[in-house]
PDB file of C-alpha atoms in Angstrom:
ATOM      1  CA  UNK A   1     -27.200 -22.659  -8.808  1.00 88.00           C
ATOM      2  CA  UNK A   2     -29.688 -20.152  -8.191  1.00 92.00           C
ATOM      3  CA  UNK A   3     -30.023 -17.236 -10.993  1.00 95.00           C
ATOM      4  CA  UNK A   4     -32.401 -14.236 -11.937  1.00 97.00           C
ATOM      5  CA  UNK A   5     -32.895 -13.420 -15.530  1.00 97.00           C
ATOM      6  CA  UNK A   6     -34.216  -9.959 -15.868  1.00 96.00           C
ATOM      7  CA  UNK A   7     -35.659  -8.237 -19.683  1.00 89.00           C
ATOM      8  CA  UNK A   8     -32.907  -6.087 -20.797  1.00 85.00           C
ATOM      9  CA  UNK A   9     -32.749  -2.507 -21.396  1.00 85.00           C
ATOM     10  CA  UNK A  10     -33.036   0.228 -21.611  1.00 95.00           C
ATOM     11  CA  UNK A  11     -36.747   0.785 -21.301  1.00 96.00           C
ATOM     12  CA  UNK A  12     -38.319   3.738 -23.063  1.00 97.00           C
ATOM     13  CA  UNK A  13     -41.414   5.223 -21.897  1.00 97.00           C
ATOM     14  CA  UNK A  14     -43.895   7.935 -21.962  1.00 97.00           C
ATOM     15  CA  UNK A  15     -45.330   9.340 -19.349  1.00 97.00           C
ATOM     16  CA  UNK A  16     -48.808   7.341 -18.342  1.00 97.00           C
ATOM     17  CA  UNK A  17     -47.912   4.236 -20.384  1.00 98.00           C
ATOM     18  CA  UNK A  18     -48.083   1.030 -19.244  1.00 98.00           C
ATOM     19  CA  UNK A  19     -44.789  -0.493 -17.533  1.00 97.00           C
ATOM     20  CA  UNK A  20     -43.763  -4.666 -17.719  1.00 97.00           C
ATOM     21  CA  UNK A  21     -40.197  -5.761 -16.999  1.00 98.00           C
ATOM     22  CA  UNK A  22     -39.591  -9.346 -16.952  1.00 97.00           C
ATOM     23  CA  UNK A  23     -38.241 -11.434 -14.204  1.00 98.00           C
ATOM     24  CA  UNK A  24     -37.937 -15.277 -13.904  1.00 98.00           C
ATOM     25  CA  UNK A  25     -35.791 -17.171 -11.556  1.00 96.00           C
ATOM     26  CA  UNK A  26     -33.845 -20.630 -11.367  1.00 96.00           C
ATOM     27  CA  UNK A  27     -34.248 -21.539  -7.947  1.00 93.00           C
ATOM     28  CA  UNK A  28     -34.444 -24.869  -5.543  1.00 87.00           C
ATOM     29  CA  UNK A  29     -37.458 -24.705  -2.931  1.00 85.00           C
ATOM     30  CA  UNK A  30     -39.337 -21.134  -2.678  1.00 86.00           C
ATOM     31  CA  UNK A  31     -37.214 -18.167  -2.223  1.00 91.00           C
ATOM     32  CA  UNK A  32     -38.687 -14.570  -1.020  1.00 92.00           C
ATOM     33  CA  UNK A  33     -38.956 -12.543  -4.008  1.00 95.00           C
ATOM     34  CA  UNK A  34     -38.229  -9.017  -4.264  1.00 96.00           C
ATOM     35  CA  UNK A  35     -37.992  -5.465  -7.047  1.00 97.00           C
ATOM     36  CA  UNK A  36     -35.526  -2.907  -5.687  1.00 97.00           C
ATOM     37  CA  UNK A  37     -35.189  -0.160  -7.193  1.00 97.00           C
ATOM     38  CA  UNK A  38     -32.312   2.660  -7.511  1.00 94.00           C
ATOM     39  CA  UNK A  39     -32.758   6.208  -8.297  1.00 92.00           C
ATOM     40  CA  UNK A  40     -30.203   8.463 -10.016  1.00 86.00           C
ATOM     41  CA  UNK A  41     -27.544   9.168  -7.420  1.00 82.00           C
ATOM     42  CA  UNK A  42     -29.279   7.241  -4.629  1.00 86.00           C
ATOM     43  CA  UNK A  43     -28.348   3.738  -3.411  1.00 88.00           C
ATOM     44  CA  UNK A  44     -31.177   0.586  -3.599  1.00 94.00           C
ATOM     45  CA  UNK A  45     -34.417   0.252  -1.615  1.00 94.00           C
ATOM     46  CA  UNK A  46     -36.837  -2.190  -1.435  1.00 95.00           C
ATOM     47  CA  UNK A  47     -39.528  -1.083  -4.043  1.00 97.00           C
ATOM     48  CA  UNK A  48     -41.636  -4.695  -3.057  1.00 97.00           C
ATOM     49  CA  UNK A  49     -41.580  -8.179  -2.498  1.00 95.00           C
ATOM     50  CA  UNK A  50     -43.624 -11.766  -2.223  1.00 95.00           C
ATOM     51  CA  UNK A  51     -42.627 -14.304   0.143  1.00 91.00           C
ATOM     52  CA  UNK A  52     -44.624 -17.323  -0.831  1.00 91.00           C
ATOM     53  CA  UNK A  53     -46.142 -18.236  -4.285  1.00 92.00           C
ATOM     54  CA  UNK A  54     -49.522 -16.929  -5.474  1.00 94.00           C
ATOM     55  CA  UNK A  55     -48.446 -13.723  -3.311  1.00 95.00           C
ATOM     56  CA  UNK A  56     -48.536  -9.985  -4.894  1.00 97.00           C
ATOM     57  CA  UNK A  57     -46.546  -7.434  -4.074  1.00 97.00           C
ATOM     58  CA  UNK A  58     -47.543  -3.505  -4.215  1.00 97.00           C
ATOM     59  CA  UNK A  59     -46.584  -0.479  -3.761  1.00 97.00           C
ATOM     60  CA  UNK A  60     -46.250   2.858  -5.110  1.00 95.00           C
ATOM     61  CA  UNK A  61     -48.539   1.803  -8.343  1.00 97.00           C
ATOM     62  CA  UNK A  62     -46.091  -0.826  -8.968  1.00 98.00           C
ATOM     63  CA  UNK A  63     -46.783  -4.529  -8.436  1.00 98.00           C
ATOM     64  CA  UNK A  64     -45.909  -8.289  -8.948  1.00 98.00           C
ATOM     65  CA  UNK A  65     -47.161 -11.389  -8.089  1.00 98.00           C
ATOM     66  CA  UNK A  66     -45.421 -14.550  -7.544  1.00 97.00           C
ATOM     67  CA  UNK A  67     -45.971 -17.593  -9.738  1.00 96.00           C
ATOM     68  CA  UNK A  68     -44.714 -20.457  -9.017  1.00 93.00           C
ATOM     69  CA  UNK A  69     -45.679 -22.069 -12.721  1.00 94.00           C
ATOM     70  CA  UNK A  70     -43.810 -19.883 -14.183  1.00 95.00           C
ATOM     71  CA  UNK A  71     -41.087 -19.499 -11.778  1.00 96.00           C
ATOM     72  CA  UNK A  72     -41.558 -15.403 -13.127  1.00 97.00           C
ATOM     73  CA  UNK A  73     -42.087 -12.059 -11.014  1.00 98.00           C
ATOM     74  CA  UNK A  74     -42.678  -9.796 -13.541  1.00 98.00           C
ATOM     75  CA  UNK A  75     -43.330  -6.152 -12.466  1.00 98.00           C
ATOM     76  CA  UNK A  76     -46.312  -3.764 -13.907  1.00 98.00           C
ATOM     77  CA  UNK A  77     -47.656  -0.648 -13.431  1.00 98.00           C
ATOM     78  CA  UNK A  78     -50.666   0.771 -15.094  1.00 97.00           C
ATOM     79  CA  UNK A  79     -49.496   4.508 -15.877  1.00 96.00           C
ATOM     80  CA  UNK A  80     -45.449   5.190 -15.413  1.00 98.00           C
ATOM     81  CA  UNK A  81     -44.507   8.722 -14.288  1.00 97.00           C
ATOM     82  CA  UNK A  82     -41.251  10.592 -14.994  1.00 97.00           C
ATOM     83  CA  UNK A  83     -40.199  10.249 -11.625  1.00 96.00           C
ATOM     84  CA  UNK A  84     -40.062   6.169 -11.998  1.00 97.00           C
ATOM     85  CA  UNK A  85     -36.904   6.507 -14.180  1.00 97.00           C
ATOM     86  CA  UNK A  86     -34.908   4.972 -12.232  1.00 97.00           C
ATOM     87  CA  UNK A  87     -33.015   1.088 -12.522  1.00 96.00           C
ATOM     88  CA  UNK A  88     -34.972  -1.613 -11.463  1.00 98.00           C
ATOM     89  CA  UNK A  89     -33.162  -4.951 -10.026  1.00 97.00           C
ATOM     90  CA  UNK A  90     -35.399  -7.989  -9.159  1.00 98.00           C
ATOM     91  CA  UNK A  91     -33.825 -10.342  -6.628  1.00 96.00           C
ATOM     92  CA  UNK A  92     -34.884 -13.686  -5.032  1.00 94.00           C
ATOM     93  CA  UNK A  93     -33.000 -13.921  -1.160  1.00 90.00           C
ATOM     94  CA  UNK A  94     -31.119 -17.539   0.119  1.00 81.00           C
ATOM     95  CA  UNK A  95     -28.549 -16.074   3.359  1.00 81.00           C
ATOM     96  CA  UNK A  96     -27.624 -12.919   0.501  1.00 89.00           C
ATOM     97  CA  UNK A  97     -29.632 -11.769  -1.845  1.00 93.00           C
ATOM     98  CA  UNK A  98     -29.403 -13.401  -5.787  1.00 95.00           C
ATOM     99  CA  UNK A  99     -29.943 -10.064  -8.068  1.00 96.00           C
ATOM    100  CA  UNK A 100     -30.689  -9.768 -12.001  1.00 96.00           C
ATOM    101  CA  UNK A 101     -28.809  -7.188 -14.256  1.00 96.00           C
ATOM    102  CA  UNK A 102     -30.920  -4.185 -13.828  1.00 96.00           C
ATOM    103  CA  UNK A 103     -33.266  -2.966 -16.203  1.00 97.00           C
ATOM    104  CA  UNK A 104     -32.898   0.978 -16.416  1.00 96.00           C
ATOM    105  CA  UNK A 105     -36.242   2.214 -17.043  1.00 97.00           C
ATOM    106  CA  UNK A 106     -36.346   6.013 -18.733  1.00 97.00           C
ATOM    107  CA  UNK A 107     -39.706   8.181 -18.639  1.00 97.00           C
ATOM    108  CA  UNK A 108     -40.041  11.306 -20.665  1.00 96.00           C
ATOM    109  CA  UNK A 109     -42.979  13.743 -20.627  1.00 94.00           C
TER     110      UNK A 109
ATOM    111  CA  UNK B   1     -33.908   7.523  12.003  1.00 56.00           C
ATOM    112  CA  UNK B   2     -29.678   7.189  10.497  1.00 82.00           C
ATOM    113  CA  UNK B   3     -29.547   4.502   7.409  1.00 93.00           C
ATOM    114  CA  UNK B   4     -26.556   2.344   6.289  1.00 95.00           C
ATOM    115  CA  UNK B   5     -23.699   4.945   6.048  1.00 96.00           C
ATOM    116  CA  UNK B   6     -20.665   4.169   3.971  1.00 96.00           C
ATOM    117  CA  UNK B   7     -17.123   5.910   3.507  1.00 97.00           C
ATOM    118  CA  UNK B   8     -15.644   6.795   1.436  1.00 97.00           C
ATOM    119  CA  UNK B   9     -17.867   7.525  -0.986  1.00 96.00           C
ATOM    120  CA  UNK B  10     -15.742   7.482  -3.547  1.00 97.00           C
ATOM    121  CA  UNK B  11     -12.160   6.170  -3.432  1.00 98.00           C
ATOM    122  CA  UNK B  12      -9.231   6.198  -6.391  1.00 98.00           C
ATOM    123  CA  UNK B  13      -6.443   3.850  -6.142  1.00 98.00           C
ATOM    124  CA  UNK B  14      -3.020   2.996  -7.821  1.00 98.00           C
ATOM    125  CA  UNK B  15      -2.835  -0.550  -9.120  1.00 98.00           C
ATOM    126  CA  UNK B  16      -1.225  -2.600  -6.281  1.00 98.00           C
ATOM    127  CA  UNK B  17      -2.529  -0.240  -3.347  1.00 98.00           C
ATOM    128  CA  UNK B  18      -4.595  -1.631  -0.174  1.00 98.00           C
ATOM    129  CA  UNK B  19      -8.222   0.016   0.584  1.00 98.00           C
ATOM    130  CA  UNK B  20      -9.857  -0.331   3.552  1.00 98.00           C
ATOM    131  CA  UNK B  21     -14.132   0.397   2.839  1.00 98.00           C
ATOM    132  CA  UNK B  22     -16.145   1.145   6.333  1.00 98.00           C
ATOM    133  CA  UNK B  23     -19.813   0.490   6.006  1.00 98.00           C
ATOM    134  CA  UNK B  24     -21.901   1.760   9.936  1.00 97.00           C
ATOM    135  CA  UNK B  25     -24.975  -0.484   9.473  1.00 97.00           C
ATOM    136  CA  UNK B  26     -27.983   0.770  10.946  1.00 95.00           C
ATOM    137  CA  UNK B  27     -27.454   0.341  14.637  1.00 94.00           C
ATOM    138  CA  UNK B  28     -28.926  -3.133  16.502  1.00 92.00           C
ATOM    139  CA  UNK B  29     -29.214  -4.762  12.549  1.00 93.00           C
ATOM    140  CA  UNK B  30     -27.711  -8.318  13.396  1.00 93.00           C
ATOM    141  CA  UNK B  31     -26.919  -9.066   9.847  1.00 94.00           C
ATOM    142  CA  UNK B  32     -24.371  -7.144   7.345  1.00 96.00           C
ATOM    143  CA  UNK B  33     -23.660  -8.521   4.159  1.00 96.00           C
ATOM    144  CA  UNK B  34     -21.524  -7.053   1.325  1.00 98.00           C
ATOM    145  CA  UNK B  35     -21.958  -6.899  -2.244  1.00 98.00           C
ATOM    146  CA  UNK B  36     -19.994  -5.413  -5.830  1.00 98.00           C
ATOM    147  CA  UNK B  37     -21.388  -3.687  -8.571  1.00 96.00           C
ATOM    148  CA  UNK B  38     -19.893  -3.920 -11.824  1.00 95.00           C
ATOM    149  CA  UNK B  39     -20.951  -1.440 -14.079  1.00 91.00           C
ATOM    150  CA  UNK B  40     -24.190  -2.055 -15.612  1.00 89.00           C
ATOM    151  CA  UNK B  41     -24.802  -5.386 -13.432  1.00 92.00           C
ATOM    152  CA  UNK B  42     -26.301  -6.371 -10.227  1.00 94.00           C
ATOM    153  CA  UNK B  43     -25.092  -6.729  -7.373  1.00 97.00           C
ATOM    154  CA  UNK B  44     -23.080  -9.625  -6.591  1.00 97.00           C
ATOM    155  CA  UNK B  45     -22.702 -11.298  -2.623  1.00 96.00           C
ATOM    156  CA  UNK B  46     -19.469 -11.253  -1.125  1.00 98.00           C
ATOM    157  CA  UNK B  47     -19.466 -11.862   2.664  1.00 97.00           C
ATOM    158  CA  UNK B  48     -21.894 -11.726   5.167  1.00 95.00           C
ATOM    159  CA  UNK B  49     -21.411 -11.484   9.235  1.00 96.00           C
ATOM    160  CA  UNK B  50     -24.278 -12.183  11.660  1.00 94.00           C
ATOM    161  CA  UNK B  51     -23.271 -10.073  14.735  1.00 95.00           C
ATOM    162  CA  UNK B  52     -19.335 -10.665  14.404  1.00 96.00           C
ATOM    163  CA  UNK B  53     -19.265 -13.893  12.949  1.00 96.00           C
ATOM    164  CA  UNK B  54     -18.484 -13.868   9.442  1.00 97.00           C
ATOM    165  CA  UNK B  55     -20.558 -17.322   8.685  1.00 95.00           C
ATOM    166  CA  UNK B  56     -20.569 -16.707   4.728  1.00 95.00           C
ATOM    167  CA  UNK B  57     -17.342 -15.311   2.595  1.00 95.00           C
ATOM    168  CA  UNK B  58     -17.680 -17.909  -0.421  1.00 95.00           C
ATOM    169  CA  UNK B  59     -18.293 -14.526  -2.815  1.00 96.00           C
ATOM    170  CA  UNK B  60     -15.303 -12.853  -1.953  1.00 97.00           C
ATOM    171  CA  UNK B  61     -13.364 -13.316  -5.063  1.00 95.00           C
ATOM    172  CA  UNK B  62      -9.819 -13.755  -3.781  1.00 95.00           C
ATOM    173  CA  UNK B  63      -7.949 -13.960  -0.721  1.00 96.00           C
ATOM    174  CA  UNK B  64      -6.608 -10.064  -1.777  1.00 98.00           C
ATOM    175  CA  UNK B  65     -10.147  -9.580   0.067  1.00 98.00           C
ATOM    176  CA  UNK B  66     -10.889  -9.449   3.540  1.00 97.00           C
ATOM    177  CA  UNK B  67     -13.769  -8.262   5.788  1.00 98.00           C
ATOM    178  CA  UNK B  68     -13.945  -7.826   9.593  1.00 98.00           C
ATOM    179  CA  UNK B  69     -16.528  -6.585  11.864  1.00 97.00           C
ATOM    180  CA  UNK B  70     -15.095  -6.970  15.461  1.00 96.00           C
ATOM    181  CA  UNK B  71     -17.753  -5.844  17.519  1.00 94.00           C
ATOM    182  CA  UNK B  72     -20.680  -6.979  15.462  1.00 92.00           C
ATOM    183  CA  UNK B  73     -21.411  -3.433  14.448  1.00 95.00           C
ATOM    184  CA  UNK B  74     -19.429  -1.641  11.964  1.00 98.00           C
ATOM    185  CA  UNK B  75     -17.300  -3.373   9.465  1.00 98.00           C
ATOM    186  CA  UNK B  76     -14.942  -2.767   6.782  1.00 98.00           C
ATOM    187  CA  UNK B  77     -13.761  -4.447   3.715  1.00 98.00           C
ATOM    188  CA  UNK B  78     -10.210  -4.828   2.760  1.00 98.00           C
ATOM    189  CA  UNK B  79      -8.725  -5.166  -0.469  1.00 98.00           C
ATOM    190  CA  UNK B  80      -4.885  -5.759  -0.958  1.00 98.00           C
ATOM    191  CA  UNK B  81      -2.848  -5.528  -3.661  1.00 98.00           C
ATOM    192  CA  UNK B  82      -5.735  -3.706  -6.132  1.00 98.00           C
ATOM    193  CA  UNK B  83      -6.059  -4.391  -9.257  1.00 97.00           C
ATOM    194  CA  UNK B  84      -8.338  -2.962 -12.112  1.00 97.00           C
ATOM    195  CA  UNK B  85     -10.910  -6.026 -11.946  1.00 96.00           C
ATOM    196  CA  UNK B  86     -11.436  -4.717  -8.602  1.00 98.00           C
ATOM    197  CA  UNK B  87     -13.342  -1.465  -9.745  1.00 98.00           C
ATOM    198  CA  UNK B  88     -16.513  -1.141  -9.132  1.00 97.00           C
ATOM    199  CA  UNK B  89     -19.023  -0.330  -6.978  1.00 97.00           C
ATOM    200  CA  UNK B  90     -19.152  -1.880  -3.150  1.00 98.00           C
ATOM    201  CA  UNK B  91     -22.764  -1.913  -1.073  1.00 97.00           C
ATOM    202  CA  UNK B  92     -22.812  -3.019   2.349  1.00 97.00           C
ATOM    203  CA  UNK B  93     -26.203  -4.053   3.685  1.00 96.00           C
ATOM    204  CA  UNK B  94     -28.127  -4.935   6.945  1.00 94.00           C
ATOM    205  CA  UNK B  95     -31.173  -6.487   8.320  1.00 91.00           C
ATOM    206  CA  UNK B  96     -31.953  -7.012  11.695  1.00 87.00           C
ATOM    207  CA  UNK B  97     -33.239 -10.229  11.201  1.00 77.00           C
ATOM    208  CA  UNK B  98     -30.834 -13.467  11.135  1.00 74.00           C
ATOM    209  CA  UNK B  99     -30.898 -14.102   7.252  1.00 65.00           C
ATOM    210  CA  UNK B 100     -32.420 -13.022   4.209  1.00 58.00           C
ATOM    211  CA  UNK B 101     -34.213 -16.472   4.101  1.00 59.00           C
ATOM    212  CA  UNK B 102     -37.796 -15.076   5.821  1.00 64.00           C
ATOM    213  CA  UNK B 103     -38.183 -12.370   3.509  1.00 70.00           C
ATOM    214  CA  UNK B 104     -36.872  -9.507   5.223  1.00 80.00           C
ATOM    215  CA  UNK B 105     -35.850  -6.331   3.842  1.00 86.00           C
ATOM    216  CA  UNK B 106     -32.254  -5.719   3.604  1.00 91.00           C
ATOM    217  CA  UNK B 107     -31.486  -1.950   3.933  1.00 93.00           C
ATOM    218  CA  UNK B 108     -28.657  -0.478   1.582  1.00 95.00           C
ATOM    219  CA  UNK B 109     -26.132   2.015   1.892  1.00 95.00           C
ATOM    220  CA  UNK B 110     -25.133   4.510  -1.139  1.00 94.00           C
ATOM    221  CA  UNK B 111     -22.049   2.543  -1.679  1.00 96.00           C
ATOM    222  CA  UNK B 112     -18.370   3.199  -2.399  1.00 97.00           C
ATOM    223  CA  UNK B 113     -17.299   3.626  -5.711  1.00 97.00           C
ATOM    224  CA  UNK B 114     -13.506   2.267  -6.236  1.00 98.00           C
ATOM    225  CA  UNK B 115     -11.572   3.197  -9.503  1.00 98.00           C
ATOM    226  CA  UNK B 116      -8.346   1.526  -9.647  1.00 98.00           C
ATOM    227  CA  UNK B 117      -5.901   3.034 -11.986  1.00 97.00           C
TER     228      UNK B 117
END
């Protein structure tokens, strides 16, 4: 069946480094990919997503872009802040969504 | 504009007790789906209703569950007979599109968090 395999963490940063975490999927035909992302005492939101392959997703600094090839989605960002420590899920949608594990991502100063 | 609102919040149950988990989805979303968190996983499907019509429960991992959502707006998840496997974390979550197959963005609430003791 259909599966996300996301790096484990926890991820440990400083402030301004660069950011990868890992995402591939198992997956028949071409899902919508997405990154959500949850922040200490808040519930998930949509951080961004790619709908087709070759796509890239971006927002707040953060992006991905879908390969196909590779079936991967990993996300980057060029200079992580503290206020990205957060856990990061990536997710491919069929009727529900298909999530990884979570990578926890922690930024110090 | 109101989000996905869950209550309780947090909920603590005896072994063998029935919950009952309300999840108001934001208002006109045509699809609600529900999901549990396990500690330190993602989350996992459970059911999903498009208006009132539950057309997916195939997660739900036992008939101890059960989900309703009458009037195609709110809806609550049921849970009879708890046990400590059931513990974790329940997200409800709606779209107003008819699927999550076109891309769109569900929208989460914060979740109840279920300790059975």
């Amino acid at each position: 069946g259909d599966s996300v395999t996301q790096m484990e963490g926890p991820v440990t940063l400083s402030e301004e480094a660069f950011l990868t975490i890992n995402c591939t999927y198992t997956a028949t035909g071409y899902p919508s990919l997405f990154w959500y992302v949850q922040y200490p005492g808040e519930g998930l939101q949509l951080l961004l997503k790619a709908t087709k392959a070759d796509d890239k997703g971006s927002n707040k600094g953060f992006e991905a872009t879908y390969r196909k090839e590779t079936t991967s989605f990993h996300l980057e960002k060029g200079s992580v802040q503290v206020s990205d420590s957060a856990v990061y899920f990536c997710a491919l949608s069929r009727t529900a969504l298909i999530f990884g594990k979570g990578t926890t991502l922690s930024v110090s100063s | 504009g109101a989000g996905v609102s869950q209550s309780p919040r947090y909920k603590v149950a005896k072994r063998g007790q029935d919950v009952a988990l309300r999840c108001d989805p934001i208002s006109g979303h045509v699809s609600l789906f529900w999901y549990q968190q396990a500690l330190g996983q993602g989350p996992e499907f459970l059911t999903y209703f498009q208006n009132e019509a539950q057309l997916d429960k195939s997660g739900l991992p036992s008939d101890r569950f059960f989900a309703e959502r009458p009037e195609g707006s709110v809806s609550t998840l049921k849970i009879q007979r708890t046990q400590q496997e059931d513990s974790a974390v329940y997200l409800c979550a709606s779209l107003p599109g008819t699927s999550g197959r076109e891309g769109y963005e569900q929208y989460f609430g914060p979740g109840t968090r279920l300790t059975v003791t």
